[in-house]
PDB file of C-alpha atoms in Angstrom:
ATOM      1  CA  UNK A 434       5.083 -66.768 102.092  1.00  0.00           C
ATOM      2  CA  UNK A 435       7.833 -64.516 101.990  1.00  0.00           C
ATOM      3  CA  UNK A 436       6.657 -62.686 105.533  1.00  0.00           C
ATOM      4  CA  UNK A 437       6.489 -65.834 107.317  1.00  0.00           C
ATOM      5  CA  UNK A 438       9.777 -67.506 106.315  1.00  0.00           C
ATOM      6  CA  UNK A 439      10.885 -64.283 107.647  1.00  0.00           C
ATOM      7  CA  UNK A 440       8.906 -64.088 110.855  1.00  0.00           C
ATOM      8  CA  UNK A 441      10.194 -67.515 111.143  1.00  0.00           C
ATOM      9  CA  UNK A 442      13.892 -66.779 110.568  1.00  0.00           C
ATOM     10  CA  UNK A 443      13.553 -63.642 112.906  1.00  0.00           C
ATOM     11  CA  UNK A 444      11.465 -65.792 115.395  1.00  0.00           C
ATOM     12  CA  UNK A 445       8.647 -63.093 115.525  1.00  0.00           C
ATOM     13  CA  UNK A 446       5.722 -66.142 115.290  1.00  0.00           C
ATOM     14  CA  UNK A 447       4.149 -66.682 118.843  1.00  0.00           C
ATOM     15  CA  UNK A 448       5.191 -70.145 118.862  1.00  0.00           C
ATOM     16  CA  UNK A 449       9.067 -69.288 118.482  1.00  0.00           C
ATOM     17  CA  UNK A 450       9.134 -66.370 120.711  1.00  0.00           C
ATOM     18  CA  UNK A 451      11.474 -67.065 123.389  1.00  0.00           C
ATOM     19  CA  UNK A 452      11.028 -66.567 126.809  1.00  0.00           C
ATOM     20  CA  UNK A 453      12.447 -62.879 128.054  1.00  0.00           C
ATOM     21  CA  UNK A 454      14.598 -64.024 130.472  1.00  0.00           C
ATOM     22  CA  UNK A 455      16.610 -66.475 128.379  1.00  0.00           C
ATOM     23  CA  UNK A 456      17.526 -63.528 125.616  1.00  0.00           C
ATOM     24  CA  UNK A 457      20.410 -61.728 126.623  1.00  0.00           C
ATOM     25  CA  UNK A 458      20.861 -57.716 125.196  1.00  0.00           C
ATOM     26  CA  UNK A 459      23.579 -56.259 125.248  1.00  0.00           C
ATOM     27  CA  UNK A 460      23.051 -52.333 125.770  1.00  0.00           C
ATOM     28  CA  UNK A 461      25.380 -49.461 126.268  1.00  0.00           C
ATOM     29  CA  UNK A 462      25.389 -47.484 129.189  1.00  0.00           C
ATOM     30  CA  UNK A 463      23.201 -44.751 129.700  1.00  0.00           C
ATOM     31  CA  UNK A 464      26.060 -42.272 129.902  1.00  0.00           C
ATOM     32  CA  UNK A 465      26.958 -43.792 126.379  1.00  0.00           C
ATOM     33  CA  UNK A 466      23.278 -43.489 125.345  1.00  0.00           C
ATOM     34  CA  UNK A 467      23.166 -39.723 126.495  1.00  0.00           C
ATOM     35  CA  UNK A 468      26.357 -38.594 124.561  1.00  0.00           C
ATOM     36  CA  UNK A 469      25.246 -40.624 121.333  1.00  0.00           C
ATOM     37  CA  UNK A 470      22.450 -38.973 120.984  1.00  0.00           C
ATOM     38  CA  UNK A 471      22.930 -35.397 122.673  1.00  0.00           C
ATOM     39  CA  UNK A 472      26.714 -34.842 121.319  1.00  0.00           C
ATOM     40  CA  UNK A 473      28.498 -32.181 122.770  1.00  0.00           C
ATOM     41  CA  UNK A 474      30.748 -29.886 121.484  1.00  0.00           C
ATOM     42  CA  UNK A 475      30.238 -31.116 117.627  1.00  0.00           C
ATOM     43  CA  UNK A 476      32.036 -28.846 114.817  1.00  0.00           C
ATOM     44  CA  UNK A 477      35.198 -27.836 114.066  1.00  0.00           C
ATOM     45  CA  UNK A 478      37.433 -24.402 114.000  1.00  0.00           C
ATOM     46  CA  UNK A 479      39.745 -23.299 111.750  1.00  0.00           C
ATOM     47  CA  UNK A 480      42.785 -25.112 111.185  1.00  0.00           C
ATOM     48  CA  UNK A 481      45.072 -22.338 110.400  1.00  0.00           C
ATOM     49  CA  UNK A 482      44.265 -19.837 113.757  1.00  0.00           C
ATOM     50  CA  UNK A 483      47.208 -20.771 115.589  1.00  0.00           C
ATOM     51  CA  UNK A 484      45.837 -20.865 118.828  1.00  0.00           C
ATOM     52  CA  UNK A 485      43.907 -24.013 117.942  1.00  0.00           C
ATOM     53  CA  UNK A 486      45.570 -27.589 117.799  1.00  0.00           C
ATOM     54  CA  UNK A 487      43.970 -30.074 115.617  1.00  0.00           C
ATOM     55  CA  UNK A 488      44.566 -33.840 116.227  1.00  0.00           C
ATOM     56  CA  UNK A 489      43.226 -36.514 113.696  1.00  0.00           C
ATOM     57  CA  UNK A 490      43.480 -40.053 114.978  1.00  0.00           C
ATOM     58  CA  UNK A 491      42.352 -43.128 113.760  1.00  0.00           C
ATOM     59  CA  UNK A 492      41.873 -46.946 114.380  1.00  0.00           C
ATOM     60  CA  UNK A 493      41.926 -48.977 110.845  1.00  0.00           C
ATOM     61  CA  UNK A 494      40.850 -51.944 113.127  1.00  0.00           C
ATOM     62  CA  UNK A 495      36.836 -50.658 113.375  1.00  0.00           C
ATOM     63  CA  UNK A 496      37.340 -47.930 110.922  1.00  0.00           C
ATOM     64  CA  UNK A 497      36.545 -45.164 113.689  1.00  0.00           C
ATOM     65  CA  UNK A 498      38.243 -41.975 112.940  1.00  0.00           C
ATOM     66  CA  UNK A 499      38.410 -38.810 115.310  1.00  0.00           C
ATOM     67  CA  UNK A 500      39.643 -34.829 114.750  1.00  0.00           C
ATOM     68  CA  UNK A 501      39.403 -33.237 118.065  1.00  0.00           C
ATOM     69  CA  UNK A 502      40.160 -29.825 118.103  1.00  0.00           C
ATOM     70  CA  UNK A 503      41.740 -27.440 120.794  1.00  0.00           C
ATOM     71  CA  UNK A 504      41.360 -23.774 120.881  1.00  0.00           C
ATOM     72  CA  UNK A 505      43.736 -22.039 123.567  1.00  0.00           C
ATOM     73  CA  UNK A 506      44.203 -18.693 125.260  1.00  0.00           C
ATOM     74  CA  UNK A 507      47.724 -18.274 124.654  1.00  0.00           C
ATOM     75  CA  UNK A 508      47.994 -15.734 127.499  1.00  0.00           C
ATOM     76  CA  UNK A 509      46.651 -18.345 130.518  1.00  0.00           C
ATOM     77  CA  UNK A 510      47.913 -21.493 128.832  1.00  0.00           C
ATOM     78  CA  UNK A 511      43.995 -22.499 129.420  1.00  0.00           C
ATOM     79  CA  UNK A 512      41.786 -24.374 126.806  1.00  0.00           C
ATOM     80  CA  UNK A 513      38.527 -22.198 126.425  1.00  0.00           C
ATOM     81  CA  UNK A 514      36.988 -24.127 123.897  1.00  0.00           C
ATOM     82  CA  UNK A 515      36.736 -27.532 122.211  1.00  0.00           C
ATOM     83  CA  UNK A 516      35.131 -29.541 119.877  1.00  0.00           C
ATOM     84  CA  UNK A 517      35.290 -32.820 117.743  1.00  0.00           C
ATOM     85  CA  UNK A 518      34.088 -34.618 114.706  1.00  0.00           C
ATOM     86  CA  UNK A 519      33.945 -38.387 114.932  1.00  0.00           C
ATOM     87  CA  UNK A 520      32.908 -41.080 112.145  1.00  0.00           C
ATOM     88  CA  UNK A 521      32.383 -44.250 113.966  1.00  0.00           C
ATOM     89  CA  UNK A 522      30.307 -46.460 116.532  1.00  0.00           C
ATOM     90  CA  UNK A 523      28.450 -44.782 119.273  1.00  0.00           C
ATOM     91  CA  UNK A 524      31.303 -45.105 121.924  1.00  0.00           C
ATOM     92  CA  UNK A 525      33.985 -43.486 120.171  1.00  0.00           C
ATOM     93  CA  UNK A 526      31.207 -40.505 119.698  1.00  0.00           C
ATOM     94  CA  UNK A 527      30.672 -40.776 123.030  1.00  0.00           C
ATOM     95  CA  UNK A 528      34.245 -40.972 124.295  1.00  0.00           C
ATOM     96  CA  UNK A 529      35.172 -37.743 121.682  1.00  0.00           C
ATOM     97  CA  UNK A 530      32.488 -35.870 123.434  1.00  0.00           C
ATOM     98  CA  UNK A 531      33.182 -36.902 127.312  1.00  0.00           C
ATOM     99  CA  UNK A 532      36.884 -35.396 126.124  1.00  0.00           C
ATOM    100  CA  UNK A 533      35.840 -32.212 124.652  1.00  0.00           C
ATOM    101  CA  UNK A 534      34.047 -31.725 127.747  1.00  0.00           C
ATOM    102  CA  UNK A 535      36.852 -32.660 130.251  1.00  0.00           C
ATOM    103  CA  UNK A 536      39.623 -30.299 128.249  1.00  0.00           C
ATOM    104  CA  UNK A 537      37.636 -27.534 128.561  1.00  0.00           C
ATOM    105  CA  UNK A 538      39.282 -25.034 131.162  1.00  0.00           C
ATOM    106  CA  UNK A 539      41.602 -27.164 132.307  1.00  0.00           C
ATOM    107  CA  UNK A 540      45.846 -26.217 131.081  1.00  0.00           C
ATOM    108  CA  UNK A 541      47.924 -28.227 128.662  1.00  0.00           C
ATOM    109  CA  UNK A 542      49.688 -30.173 131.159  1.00  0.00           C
ATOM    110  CA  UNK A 543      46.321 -31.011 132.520  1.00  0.00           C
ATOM    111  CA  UNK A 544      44.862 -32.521 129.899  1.00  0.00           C
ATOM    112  CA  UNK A 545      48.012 -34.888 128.954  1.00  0.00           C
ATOM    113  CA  UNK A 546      47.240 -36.661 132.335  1.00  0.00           C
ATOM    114  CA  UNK A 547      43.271 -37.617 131.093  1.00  0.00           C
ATOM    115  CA  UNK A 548      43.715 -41.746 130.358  1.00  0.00           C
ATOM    116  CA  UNK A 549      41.648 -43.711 127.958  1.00  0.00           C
ATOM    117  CA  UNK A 550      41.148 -46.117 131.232  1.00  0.00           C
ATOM    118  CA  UNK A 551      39.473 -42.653 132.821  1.00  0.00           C
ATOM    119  CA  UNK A 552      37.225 -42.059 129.819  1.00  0.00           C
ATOM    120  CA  UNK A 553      36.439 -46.068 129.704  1.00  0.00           C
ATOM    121  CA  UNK A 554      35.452 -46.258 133.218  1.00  0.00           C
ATOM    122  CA  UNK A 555      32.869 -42.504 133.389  1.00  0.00           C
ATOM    123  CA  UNK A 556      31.654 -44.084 130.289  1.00  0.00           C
ATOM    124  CA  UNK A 557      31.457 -47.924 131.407  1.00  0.00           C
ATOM    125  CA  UNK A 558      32.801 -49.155 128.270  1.00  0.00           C
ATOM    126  CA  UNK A 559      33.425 -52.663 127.803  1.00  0.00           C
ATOM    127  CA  UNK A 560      36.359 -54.265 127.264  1.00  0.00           C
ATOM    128  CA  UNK A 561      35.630 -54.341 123.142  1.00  0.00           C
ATOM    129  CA  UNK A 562      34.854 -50.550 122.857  1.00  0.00           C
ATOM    130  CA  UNK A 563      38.199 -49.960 124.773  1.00  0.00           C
ATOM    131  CA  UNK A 564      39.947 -48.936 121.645  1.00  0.00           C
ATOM    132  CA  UNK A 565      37.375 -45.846 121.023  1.00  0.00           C
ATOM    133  CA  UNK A 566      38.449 -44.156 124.681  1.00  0.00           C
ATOM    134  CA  UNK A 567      41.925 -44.675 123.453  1.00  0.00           C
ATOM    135  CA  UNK A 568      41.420 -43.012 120.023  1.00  0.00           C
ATOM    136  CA  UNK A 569      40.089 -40.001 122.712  1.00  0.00           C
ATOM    137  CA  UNK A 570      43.205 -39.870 124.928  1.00  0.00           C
ATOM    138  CA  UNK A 571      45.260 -40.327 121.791  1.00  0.00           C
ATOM    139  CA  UNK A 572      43.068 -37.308 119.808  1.00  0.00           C
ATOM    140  CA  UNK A 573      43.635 -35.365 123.254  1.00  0.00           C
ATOM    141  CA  UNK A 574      47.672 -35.408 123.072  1.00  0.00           C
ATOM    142  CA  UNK A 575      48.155 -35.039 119.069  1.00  0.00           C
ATOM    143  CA  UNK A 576      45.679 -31.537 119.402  1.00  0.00           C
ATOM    144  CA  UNK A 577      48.280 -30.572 122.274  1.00  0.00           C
ATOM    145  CA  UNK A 578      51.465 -30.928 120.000  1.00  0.00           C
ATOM    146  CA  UNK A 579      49.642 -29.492 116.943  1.00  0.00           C
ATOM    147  CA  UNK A 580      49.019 -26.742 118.782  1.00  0.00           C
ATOM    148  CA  UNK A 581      52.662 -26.234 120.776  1.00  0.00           C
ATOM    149  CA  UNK A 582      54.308 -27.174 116.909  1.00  0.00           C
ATOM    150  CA  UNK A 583      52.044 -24.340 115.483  1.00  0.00           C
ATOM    151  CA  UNK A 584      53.455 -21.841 118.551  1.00  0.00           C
ATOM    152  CA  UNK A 585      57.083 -23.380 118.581  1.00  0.00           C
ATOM    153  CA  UNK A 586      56.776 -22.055 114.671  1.00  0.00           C
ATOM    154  CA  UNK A 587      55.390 -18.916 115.131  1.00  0.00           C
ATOM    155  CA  UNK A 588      57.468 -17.730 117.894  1.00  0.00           C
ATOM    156  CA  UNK A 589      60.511 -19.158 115.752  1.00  0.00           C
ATOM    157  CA  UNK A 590      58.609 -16.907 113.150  1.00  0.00           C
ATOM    158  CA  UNK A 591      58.549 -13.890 115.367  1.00  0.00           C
ATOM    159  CA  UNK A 592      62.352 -13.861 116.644  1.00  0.00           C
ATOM    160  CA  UNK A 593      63.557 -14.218 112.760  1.00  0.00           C
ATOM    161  CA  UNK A 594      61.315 -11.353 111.889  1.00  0.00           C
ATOM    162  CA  UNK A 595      62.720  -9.379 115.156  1.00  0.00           C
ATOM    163  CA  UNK A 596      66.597 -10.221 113.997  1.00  0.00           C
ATOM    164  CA  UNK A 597      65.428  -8.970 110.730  1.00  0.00           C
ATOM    165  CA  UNK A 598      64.790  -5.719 112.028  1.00  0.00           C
ATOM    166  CA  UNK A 599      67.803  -5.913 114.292  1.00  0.00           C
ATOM    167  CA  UNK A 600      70.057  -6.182 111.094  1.00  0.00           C
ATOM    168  CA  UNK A 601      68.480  -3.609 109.000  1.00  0.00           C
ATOM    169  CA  UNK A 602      68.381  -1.049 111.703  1.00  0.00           C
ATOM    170  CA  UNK A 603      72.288  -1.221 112.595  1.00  0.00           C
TER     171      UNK A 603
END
């Protein structure tokens, strides 16, 4: 009794089934599809190495949260690596990895010009997943100023230490 009230209220019996046509799915995009479930980049690297810049984002909205994380030559200005850890809905995985990817070997100033619109439109969001390609662009520019805080620091670090030694030598 049970199974069919449920068949019913699922409208799995034959003589509910509606035609094909007339039920409209909504699907993601196979780009989407393809970063869901073959994430790229996944992990994370250590917080404290100070050539990698850490940005933690969030939408309380959805509930999506991202940390994408930077890891830079600090001789070429270059990113060499990336990667990202995302809890949320299959886009904003998707969009965290599609950024990961594009950061890689590109320069700071680069990557502050990648827009969530960019992101939205390789992965064909729609317009109510828009907010997950803007948690990427967003992730993309706080791991930038982690990272140029965490060198602004330890160069400010390095000239104190180099006065130091200025002092006690005279």
């Amino acid at each position: 009794m049970l199974r069919a009230a449920g068949r019913r209220f699922l409208r799995l019996g034959s003589e509910h089934r509606a035609p094909t046509a007339a039920v409209a799915a909504r699907a993601y995009h196979e780009r989407v599809v393809d970063h869901y479930d073959n994430p790229r980049n996944v992990g994370s690297f250590d917080k404290n190495d100070p050539t990698v810049g850490t940005g933690l984002v969030g939408a309380p909205a959805c509930g999506d949260v991202m940390k994408l994380q930077i890891k830079v030559d600090d001789a070429t200005g270059k990113i060499v690596d990336a990667c990202f850890k995302t809890f949320g809905c299959g886009s904003a995985i998707a969009s965290s990895s599609v950024a990961t990817e594009w950061v890689k070997g590109k320069h700071m100033e680069e990557v502050l010009s990648i827009k969530n619109t960019e992101i939205a439109k390789h992965l064909s969001l729609p317009p109510v997943k828009l907010h997950c390609s803007m948690l990427a662009e967003d992730a993309i520019k706080a791991a930038v100023k982690d990272y140029e805080a965490k060198k602004a620091k330890l160069e400010a670090g390095n000239a104190e230490t180099t006065q130091t030694e200025k002092v006690d030598g005279a």
